[in-house]
mmCIF file of C-alpha atoms and ligand atoms in Angstrom:
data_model
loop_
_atom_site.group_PDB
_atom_site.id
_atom_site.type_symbol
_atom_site.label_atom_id
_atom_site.label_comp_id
_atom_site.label_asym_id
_atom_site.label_seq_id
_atom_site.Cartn_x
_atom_site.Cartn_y
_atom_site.Cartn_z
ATOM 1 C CA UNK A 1 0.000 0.000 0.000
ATOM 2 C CA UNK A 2 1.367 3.366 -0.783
ATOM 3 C CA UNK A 3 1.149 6.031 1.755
ATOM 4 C CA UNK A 4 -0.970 9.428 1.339
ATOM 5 C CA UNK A 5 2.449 10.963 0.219
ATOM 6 C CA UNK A 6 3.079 9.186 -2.426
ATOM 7 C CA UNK A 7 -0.395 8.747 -4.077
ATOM 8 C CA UNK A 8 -0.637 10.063 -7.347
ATOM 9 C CA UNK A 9 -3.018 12.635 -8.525
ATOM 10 C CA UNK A 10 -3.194 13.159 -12.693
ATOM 11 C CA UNK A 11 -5.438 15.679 -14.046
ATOM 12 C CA UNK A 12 -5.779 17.851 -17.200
ATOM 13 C CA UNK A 13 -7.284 20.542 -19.499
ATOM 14 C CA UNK A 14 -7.800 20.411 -23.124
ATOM 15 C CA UNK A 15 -6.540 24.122 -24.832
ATOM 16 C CA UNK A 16 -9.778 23.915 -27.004
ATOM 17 C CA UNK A 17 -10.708 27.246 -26.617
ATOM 18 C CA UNK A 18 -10.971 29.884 -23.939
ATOM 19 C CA UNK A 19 -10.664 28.148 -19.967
ATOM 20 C CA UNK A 20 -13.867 29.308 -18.402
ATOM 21 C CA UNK A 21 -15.656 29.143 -14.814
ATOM 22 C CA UNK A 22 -16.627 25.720 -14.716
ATOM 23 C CA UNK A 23 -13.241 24.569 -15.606
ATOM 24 C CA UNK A 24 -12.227 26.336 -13.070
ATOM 25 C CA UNK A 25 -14.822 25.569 -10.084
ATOM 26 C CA UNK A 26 -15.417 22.050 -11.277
ATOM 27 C CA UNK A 27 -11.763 21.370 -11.747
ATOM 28 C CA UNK A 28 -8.352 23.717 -11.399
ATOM 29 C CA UNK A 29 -9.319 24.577 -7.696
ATOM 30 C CA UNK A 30 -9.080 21.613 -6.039
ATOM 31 C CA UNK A 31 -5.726 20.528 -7.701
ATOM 32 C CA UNK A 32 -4.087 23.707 -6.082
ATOM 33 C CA UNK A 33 -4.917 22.119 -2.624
ATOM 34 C CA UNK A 34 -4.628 18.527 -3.499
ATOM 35 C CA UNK A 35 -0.764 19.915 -5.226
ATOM 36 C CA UNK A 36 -0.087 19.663 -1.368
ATOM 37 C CA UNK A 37 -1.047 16.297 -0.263
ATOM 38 C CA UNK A 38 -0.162 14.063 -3.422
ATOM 39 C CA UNK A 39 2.299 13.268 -6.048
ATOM 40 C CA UNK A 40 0.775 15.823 -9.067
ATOM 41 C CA UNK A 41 0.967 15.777 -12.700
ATOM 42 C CA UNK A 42 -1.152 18.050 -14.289
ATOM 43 C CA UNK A 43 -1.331 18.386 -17.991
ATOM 44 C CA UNK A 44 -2.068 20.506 -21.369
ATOM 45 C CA UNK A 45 -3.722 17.566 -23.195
ATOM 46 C CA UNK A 46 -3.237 19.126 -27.158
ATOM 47 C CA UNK A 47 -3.559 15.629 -28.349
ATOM 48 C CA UNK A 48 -7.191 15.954 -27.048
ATOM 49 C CA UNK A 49 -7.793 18.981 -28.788
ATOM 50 C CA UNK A 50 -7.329 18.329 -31.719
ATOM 51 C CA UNK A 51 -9.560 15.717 -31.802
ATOM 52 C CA UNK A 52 -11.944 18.523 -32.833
ATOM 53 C CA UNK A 53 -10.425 20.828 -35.609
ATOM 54 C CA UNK A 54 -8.443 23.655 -33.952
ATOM 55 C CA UNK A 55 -6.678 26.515 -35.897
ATOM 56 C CA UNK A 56 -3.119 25.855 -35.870
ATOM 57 C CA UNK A 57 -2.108 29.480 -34.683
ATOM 58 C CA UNK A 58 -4.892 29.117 -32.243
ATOM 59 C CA UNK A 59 -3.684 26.152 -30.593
ATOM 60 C CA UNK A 60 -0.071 27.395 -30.277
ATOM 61 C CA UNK A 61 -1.243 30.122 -28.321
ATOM 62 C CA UNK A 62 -4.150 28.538 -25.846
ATOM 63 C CA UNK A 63 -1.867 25.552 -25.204
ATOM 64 C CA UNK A 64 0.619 27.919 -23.938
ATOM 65 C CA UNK A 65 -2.032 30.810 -22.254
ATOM 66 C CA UNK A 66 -3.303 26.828 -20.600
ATOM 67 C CA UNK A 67 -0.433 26.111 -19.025
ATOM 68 C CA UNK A 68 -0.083 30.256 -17.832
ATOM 69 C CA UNK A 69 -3.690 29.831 -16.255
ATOM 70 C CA UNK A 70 -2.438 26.439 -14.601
ATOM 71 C CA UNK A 71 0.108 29.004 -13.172
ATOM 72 C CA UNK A 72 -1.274 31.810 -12.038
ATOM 73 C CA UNK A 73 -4.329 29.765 -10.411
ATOM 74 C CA UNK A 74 -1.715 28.489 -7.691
ATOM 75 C CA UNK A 75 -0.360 25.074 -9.212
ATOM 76 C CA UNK A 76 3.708 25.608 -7.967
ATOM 77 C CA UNK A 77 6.072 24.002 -10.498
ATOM 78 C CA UNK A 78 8.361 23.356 -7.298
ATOM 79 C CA UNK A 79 5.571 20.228 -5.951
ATOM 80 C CA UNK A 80 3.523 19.488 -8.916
ATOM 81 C CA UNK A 81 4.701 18.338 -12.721
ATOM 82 C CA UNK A 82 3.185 20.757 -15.353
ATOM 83 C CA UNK A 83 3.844 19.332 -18.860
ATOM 84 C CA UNK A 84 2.437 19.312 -22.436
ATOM 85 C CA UNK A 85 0.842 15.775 -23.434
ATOM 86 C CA UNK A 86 2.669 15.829 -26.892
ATOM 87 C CA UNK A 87 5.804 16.261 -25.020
ATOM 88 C CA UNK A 88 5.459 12.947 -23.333
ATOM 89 C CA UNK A 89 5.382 10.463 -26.675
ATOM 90 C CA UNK A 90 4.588 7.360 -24.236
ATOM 91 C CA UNK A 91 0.823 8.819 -24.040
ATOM 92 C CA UNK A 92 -0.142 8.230 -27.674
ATOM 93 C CA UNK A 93 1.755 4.724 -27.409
ATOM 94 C CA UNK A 94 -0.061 3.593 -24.968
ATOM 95 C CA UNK A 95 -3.278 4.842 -26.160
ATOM 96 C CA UNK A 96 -2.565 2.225 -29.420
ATOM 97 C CA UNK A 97 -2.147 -0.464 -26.926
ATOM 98 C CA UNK A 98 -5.026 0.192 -25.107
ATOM 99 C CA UNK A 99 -6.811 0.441 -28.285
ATOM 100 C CA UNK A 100 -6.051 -3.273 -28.795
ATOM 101 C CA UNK A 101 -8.317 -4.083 -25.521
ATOM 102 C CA UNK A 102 -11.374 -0.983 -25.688
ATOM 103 C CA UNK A 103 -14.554 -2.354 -27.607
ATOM 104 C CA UNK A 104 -16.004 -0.338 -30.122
ATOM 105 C CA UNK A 105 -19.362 -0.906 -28.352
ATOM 106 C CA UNK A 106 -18.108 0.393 -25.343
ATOM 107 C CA UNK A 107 -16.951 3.776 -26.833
ATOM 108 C CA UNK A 108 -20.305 4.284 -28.557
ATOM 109 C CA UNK A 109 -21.642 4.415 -25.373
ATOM 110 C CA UNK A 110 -19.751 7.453 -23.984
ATOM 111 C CA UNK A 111 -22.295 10.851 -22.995
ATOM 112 C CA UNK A 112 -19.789 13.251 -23.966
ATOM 113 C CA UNK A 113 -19.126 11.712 -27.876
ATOM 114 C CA UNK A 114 -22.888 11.652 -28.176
ATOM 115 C CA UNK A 115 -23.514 14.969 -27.145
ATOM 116 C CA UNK A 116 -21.125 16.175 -30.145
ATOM 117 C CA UNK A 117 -21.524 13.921 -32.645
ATOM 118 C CA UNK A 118 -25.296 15.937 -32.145
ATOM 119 C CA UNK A 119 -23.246 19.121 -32.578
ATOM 120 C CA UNK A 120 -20.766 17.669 -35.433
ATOM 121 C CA UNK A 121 -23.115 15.050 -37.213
ATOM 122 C CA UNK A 122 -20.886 13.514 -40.053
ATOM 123 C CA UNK A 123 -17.649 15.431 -38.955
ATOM 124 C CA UNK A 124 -16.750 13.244 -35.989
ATOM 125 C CA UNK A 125 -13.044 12.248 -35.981
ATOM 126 C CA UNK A 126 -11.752 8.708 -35.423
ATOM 127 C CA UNK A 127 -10.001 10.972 -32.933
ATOM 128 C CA UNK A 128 -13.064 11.614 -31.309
ATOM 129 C CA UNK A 129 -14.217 8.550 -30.608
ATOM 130 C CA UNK A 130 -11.480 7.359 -29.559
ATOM 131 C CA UNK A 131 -11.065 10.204 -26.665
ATOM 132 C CA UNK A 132 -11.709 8.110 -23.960
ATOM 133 C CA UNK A 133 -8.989 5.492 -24.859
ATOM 134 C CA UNK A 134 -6.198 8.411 -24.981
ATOM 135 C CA UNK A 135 -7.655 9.664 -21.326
ATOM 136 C CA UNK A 136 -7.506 6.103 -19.958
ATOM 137 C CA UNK A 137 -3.775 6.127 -21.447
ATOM 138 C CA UNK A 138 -3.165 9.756 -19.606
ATOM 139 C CA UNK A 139 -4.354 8.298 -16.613
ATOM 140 C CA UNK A 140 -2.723 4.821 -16.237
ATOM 141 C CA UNK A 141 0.635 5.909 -17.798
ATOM 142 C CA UNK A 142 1.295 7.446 -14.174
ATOM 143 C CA UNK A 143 -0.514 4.657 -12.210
ATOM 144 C CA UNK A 144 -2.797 7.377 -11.080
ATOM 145 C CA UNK A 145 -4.910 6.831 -7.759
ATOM 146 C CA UNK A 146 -6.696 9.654 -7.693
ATOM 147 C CA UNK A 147 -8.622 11.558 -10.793
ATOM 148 C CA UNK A 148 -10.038 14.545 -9.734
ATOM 149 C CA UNK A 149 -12.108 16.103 -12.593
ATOM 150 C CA UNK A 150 -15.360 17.823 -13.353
ATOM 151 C CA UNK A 151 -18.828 15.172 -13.399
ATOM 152 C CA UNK A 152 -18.508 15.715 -16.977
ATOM 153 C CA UNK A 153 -15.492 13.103 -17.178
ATOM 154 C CA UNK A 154 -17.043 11.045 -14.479
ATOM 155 C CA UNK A 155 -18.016 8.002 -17.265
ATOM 156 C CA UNK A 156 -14.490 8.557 -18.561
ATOM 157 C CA UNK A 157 -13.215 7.840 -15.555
ATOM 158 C CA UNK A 158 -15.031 4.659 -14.838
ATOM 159 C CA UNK A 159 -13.801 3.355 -18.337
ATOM 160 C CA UNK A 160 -10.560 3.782 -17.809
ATOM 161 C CA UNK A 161 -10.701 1.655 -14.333
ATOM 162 C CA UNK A 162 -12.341 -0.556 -16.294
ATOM 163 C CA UNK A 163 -9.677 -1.084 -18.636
ATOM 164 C CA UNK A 164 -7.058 -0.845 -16.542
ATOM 165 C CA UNK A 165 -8.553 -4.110 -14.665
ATOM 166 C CA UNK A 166 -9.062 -5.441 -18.180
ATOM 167 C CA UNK A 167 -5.426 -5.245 -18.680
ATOM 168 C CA UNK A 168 -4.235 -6.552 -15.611
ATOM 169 C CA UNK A 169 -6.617 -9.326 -15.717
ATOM 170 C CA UNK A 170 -5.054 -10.157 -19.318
ATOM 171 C CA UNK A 171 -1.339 -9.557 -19.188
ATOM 172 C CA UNK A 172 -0.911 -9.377 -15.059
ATOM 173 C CA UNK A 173 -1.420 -6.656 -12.543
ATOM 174 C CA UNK A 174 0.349 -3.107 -13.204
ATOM 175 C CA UNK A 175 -2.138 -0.540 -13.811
ATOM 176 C CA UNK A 176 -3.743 0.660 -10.803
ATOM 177 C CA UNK A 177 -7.420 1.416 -10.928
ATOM 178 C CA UNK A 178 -7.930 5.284 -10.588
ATOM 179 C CA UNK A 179 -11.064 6.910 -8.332
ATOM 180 C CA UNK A 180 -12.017 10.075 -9.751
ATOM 181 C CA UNK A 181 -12.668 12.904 -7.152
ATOM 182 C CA UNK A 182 -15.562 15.423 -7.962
ATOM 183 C CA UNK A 183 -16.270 17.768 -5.365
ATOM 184 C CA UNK A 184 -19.925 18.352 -4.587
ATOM 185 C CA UNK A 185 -20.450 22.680 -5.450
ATOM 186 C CA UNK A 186 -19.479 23.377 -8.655
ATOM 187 C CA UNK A 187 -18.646 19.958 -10.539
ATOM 188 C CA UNK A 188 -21.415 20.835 -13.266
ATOM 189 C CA UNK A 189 -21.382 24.366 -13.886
ATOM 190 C CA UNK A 190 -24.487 25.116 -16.656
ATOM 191 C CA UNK A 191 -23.954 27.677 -19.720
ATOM 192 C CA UNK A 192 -25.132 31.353 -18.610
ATOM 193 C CA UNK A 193 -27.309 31.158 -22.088
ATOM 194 C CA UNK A 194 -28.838 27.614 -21.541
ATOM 195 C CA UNK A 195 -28.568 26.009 -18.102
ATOM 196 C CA UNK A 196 -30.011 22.763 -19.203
ATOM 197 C CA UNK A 197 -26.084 22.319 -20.961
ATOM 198 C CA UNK A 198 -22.967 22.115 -19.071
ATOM 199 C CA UNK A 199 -20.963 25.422 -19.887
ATOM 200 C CA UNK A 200 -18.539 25.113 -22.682
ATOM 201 C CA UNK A 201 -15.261 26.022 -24.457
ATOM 202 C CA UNK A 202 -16.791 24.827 -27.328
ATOM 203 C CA UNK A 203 -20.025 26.658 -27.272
ATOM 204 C CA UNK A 204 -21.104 27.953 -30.232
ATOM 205 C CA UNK A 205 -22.309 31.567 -28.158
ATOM 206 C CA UNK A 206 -19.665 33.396 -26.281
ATOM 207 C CA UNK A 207 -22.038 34.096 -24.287
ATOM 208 C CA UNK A 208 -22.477 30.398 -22.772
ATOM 209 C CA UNK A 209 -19.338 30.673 -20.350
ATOM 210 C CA UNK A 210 -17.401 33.449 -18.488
ATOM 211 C CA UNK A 211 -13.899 32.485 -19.981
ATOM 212 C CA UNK A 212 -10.748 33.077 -16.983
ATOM 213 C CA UNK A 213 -9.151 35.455 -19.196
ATOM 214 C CA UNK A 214 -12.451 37.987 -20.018
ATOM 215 C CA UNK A 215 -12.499 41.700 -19.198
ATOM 216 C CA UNK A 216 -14.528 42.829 -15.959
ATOM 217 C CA UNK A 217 -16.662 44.902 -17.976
ATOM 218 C CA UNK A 218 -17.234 41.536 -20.410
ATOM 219 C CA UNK A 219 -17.990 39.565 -17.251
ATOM 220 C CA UNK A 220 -20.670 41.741 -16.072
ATOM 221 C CA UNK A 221 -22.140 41.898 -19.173
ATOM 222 C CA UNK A 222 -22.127 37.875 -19.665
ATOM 223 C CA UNK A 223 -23.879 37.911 -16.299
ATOM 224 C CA UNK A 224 -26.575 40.107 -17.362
ATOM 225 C CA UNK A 225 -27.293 38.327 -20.516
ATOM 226 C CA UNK A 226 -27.485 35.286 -18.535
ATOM 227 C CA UNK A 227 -31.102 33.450 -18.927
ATOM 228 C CA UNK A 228 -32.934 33.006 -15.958
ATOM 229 C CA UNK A 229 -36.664 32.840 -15.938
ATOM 230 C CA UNK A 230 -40.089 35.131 -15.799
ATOM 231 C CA UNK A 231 -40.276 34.612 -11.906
ATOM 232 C CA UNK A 232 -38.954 37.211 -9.560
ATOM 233 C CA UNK A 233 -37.838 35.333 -6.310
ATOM 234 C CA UNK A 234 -34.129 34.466 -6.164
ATOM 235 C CA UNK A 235 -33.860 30.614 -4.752
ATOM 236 C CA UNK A 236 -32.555 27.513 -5.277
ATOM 237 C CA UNK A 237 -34.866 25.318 -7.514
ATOM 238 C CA UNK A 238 -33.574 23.047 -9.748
ATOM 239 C CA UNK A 239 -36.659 21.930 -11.039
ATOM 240 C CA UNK A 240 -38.563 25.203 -12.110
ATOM 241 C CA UNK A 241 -35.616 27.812 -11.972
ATOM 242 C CA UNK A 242 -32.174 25.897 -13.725
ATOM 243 C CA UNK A 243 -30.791 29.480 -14.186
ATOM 244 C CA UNK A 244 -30.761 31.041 -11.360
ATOM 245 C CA UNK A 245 -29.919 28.050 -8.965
ATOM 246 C CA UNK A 246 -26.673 27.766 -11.012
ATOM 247 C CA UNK A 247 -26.199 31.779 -10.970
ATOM 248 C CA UNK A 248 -26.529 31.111 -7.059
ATOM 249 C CA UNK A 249 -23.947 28.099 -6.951
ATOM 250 C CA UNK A 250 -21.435 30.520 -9.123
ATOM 251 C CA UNK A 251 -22.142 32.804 -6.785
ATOM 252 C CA UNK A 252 -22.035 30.779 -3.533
ATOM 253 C CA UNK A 253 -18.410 29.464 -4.672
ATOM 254 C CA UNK A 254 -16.979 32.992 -5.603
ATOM 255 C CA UNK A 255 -17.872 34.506 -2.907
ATOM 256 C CA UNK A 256 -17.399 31.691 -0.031
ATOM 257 C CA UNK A 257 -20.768 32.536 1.565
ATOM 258 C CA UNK A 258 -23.869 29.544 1.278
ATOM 259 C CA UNK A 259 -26.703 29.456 -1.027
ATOM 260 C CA UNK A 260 -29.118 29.582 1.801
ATOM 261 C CA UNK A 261 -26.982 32.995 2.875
ATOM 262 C CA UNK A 262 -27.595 34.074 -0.730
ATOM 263 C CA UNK A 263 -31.202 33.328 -0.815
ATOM 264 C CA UNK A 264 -31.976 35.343 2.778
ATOM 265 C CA UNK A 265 -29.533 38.380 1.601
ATOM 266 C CA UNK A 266 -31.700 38.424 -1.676
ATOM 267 C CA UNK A 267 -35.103 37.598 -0.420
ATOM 268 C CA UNK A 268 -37.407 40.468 -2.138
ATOM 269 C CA UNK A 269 -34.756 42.000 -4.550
ATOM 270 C CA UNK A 270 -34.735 41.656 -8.142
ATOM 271 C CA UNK A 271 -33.033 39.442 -10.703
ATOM 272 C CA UNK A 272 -30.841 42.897 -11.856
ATOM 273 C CA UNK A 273 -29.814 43.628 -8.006
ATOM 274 C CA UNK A 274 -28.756 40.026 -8.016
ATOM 275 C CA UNK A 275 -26.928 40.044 -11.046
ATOM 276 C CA UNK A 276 -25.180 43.224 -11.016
ATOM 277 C CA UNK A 277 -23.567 41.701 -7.609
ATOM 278 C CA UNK A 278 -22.722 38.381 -9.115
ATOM 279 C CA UNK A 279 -20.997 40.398 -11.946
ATOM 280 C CA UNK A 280 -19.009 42.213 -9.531
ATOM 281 C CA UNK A 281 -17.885 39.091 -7.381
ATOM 282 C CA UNK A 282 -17.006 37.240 -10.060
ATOM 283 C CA UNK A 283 -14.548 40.053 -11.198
ATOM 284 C CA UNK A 284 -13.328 40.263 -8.051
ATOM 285 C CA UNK A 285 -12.734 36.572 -7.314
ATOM 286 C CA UNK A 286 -10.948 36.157 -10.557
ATOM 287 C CA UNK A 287 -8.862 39.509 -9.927
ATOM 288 C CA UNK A 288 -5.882 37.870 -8.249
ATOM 289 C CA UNK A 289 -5.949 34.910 -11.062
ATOM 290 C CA UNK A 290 -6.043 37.634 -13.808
ATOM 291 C CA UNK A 291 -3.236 39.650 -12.573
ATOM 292 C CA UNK A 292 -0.563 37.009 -11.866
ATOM 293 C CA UNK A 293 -2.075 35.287 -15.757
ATOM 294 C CA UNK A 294 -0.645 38.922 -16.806
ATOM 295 C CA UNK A 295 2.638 39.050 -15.146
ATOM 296 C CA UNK A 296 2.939 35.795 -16.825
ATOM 297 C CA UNK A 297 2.481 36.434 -20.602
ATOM 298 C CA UNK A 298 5.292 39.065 -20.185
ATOM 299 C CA UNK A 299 7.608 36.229 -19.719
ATOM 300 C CA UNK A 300 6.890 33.041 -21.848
ATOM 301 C CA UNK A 301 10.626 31.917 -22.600
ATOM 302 C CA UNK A 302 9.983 30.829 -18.278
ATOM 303 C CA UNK A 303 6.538 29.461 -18.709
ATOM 304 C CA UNK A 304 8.064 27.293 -21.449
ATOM 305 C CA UNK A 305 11.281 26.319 -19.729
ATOM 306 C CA UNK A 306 8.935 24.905 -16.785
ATOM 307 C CA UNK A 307 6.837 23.050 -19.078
ATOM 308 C CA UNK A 308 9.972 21.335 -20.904
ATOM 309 C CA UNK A 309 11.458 20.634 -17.347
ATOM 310 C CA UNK A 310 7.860 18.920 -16.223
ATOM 311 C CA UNK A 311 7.950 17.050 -19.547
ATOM 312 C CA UNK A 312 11.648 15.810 -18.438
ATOM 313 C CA UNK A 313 10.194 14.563 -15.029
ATOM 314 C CA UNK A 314 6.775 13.158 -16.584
ATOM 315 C CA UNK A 315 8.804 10.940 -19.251
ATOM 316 C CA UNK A 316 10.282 9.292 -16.460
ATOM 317 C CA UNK A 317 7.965 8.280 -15.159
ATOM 318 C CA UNK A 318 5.524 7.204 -18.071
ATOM 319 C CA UNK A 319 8.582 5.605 -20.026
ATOM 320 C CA UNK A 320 9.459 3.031 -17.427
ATOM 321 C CA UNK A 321 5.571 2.066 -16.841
ATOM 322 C CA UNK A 322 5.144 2.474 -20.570
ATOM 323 C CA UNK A 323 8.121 -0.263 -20.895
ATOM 324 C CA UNK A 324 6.290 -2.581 -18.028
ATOM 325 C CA UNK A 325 3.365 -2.726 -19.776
ATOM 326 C CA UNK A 326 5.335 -3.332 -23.277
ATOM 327 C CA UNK A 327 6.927 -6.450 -21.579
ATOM 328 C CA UNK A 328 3.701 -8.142 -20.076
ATOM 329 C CA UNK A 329 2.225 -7.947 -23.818
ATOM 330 C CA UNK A 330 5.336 -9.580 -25.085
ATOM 331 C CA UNK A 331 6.408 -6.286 -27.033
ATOM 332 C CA UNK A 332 10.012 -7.215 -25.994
ATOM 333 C CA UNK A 333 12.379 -9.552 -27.828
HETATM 334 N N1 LIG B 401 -19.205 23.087 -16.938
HETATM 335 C C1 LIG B 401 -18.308 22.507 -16.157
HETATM 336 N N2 LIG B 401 -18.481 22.504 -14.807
HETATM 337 C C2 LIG B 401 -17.557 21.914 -13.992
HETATM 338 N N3 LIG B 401 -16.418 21.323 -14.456
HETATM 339 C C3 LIG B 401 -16.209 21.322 -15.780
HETATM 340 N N4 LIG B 401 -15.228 20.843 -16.545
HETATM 341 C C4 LIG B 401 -15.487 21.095 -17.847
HETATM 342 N N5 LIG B 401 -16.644 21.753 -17.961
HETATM 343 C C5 LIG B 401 -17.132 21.904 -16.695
HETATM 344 C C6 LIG B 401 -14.029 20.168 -16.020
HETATM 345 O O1 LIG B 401 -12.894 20.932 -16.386
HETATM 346 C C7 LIG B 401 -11.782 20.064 -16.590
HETATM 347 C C8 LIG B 401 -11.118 20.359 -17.910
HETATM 348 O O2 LIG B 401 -12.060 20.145 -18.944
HETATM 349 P P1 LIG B 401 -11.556 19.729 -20.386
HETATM 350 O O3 LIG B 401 -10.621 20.742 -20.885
HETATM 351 O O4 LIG B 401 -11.089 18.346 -20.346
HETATM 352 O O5 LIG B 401 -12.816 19.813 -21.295
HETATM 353 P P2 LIG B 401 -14.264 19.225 -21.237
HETATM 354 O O6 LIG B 401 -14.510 18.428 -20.004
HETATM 355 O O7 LIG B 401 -14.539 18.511 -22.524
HETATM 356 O O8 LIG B 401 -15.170 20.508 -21.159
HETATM 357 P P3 LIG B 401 -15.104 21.901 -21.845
HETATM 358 O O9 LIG B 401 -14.283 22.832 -21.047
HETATM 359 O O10 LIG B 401 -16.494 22.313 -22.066
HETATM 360 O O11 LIG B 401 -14.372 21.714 -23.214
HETATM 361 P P4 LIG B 401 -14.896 21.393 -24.662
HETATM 362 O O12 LIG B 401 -16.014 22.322 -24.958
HETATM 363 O O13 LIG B 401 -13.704 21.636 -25.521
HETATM 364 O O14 LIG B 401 -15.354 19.960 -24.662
HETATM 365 C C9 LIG B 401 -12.342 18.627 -16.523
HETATM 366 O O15 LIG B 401 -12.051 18.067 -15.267
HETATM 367 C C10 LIG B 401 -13.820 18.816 -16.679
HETATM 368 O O16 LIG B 401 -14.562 17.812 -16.031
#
């Protein structure tokens, strides 16, 4: 049994588009506390986002403004490894090997590939499909214990235990079977323009998410765009009022006090009031984020030095389990 020390935590982000709240909330937050506790790899996963075309320019940039956010959220270089998934060849390999052992029935069954092969129709990648298989490979290349992610990747999660047992139960035990750890607030944040969808890089409407890197005056704007519903009373129903009981868990989480606090503070004012406040806590909670994300950008030469140096320490790692699970197939002569 390994000790608490020396459990591993792996998590990642795609650089699909702009990092928003729910990435945030649902996600980045809890790895700068967990960065204390556990071994921590966190990574830029391009290979995922290009599974869904991204402009080459594009990609260069968010990939790099990704790992900057990673940054200047609180994840410390000194105890956690920040690297780019391309870096670290022994992902992709691995995905091919797992490949050999995922069932094409399996993968059809996956939430998220529904939900965009609704958005994409006929343009869905092999890539796409095959997502899952690529995650399971980020995962088990660092015999991860401990996953902790947004509910979106909760059935990703469970698929890659499952193969991971599949694997050991085939070739012999050396994967470890990864929990994924989704906190309760703020693991399914809904788009500010449809709160029946979870928000999204990939929305269509800018409007859908408060990105990390937005202008206060953008934020407060998004906020008061956001759709809510013909009542007047501000409280937490998810049944009858979806848009403003996820307003109140954005706000609950910025601003550290409880939705029933929220609900007493805003018992007989009116959906404006309510927003305009939002709109100002969310600028303020992001403030310290957006300031140190700026400091960044003015050097990248160091923001790309520590990613190269996290890449060094990954490979270690992921080479020699890479090789372990090469020799149990028999991919050794
Ligand atoms: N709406 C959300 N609420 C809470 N957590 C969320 N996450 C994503 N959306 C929400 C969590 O953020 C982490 C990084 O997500 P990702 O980059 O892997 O992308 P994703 O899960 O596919 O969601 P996005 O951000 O909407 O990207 P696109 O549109 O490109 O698919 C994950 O832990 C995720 O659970």
């Amino acid at each position: 049994m390994k000790d608490i020390k020396n459990k591993i935590i792996f998590s990642a982000a795609q650089p699909s588009g702009n990092l928003h709240l729910g990435n945030y909330l649902g996600a980045i937050k809890q790895w700068i506390d967990l960065q204390n506790n556990y071994k921590s790899i966190f990574s830029i996963v391009d290979y995922h986002a290009i599974t869904i075309y991204q402009e080459p320019q594009k990609l260069r940039e968010k990939i790099l403004e990704t790992a900057m956010i990673y940054l200047a959220a609180g994840i410390d270089p000194k105890k956690s490894i920040i690297f780019v998934q391309s870096d670290v060849r022994e992902h992709t390999e691995l995905a091919w090997i797992l490949n050999t052992i995922s069932k094409i029935s399996e993968l059809e069954l996956m939430t998220q590939y529904k939900d965009k092969v609704k958005k994409l129709r006929s343009n869905v990648s092999v890539g796409l499909f095959d997502y899952p298989v690529l995650m399971a490979a980020d995962i088990l290349l660092y015999k991860t214990d401990f996953v902790p992610v947004g509910e979106d990747q909760k059935q990703h999660i469970e698929f890659a235990r499952m193969l991971a047992r599949r694997f050991n139960n085939l070739y012999g035990e050396i994967f470890i079977e990864p929990k994924e750890i989704i906190i309760k607030e703020g693991a399914r944040i809904m788009g500010l323009d449809d709160p029946e969808k979870k928000m999204s890089k990939s929305a269509e409407n800018q409007n859908n998410y408060i990105a990390l890197i937005d202008e206060p005056s953008l934020i407060k704007e998004k906020i008061k765009k956001a759709v809510t519903d013909s009542g007047k009373e501000i409280v937490y129903d998810l049944e009858k009022k979806k848009g403003i009981a996820n307003l109140l868990t954005i706000y609950s989480l910025v601003s550290s006090k409880t939705i029933k606090q929220l609900e007493k503070e805003y018992k007989g004012k009116n959906y404006g009031e309510f927003k305009k406040d939002l709109g100002e806590a969310i600028v303020y909670f992001l403030d310290p984020l957006q300031k140190n994300l700026k400091k960044l950008k003015e050097n990248p030469a160091n923001v790309k030095k520590i990613l190269k140096n996290g890449a060094e320490q990954a490979k270690i790692i992921a080479s020699k389990n890479l090789e372990e699970a090469k020799n149990k197939i028999g991919i050794n002569y």
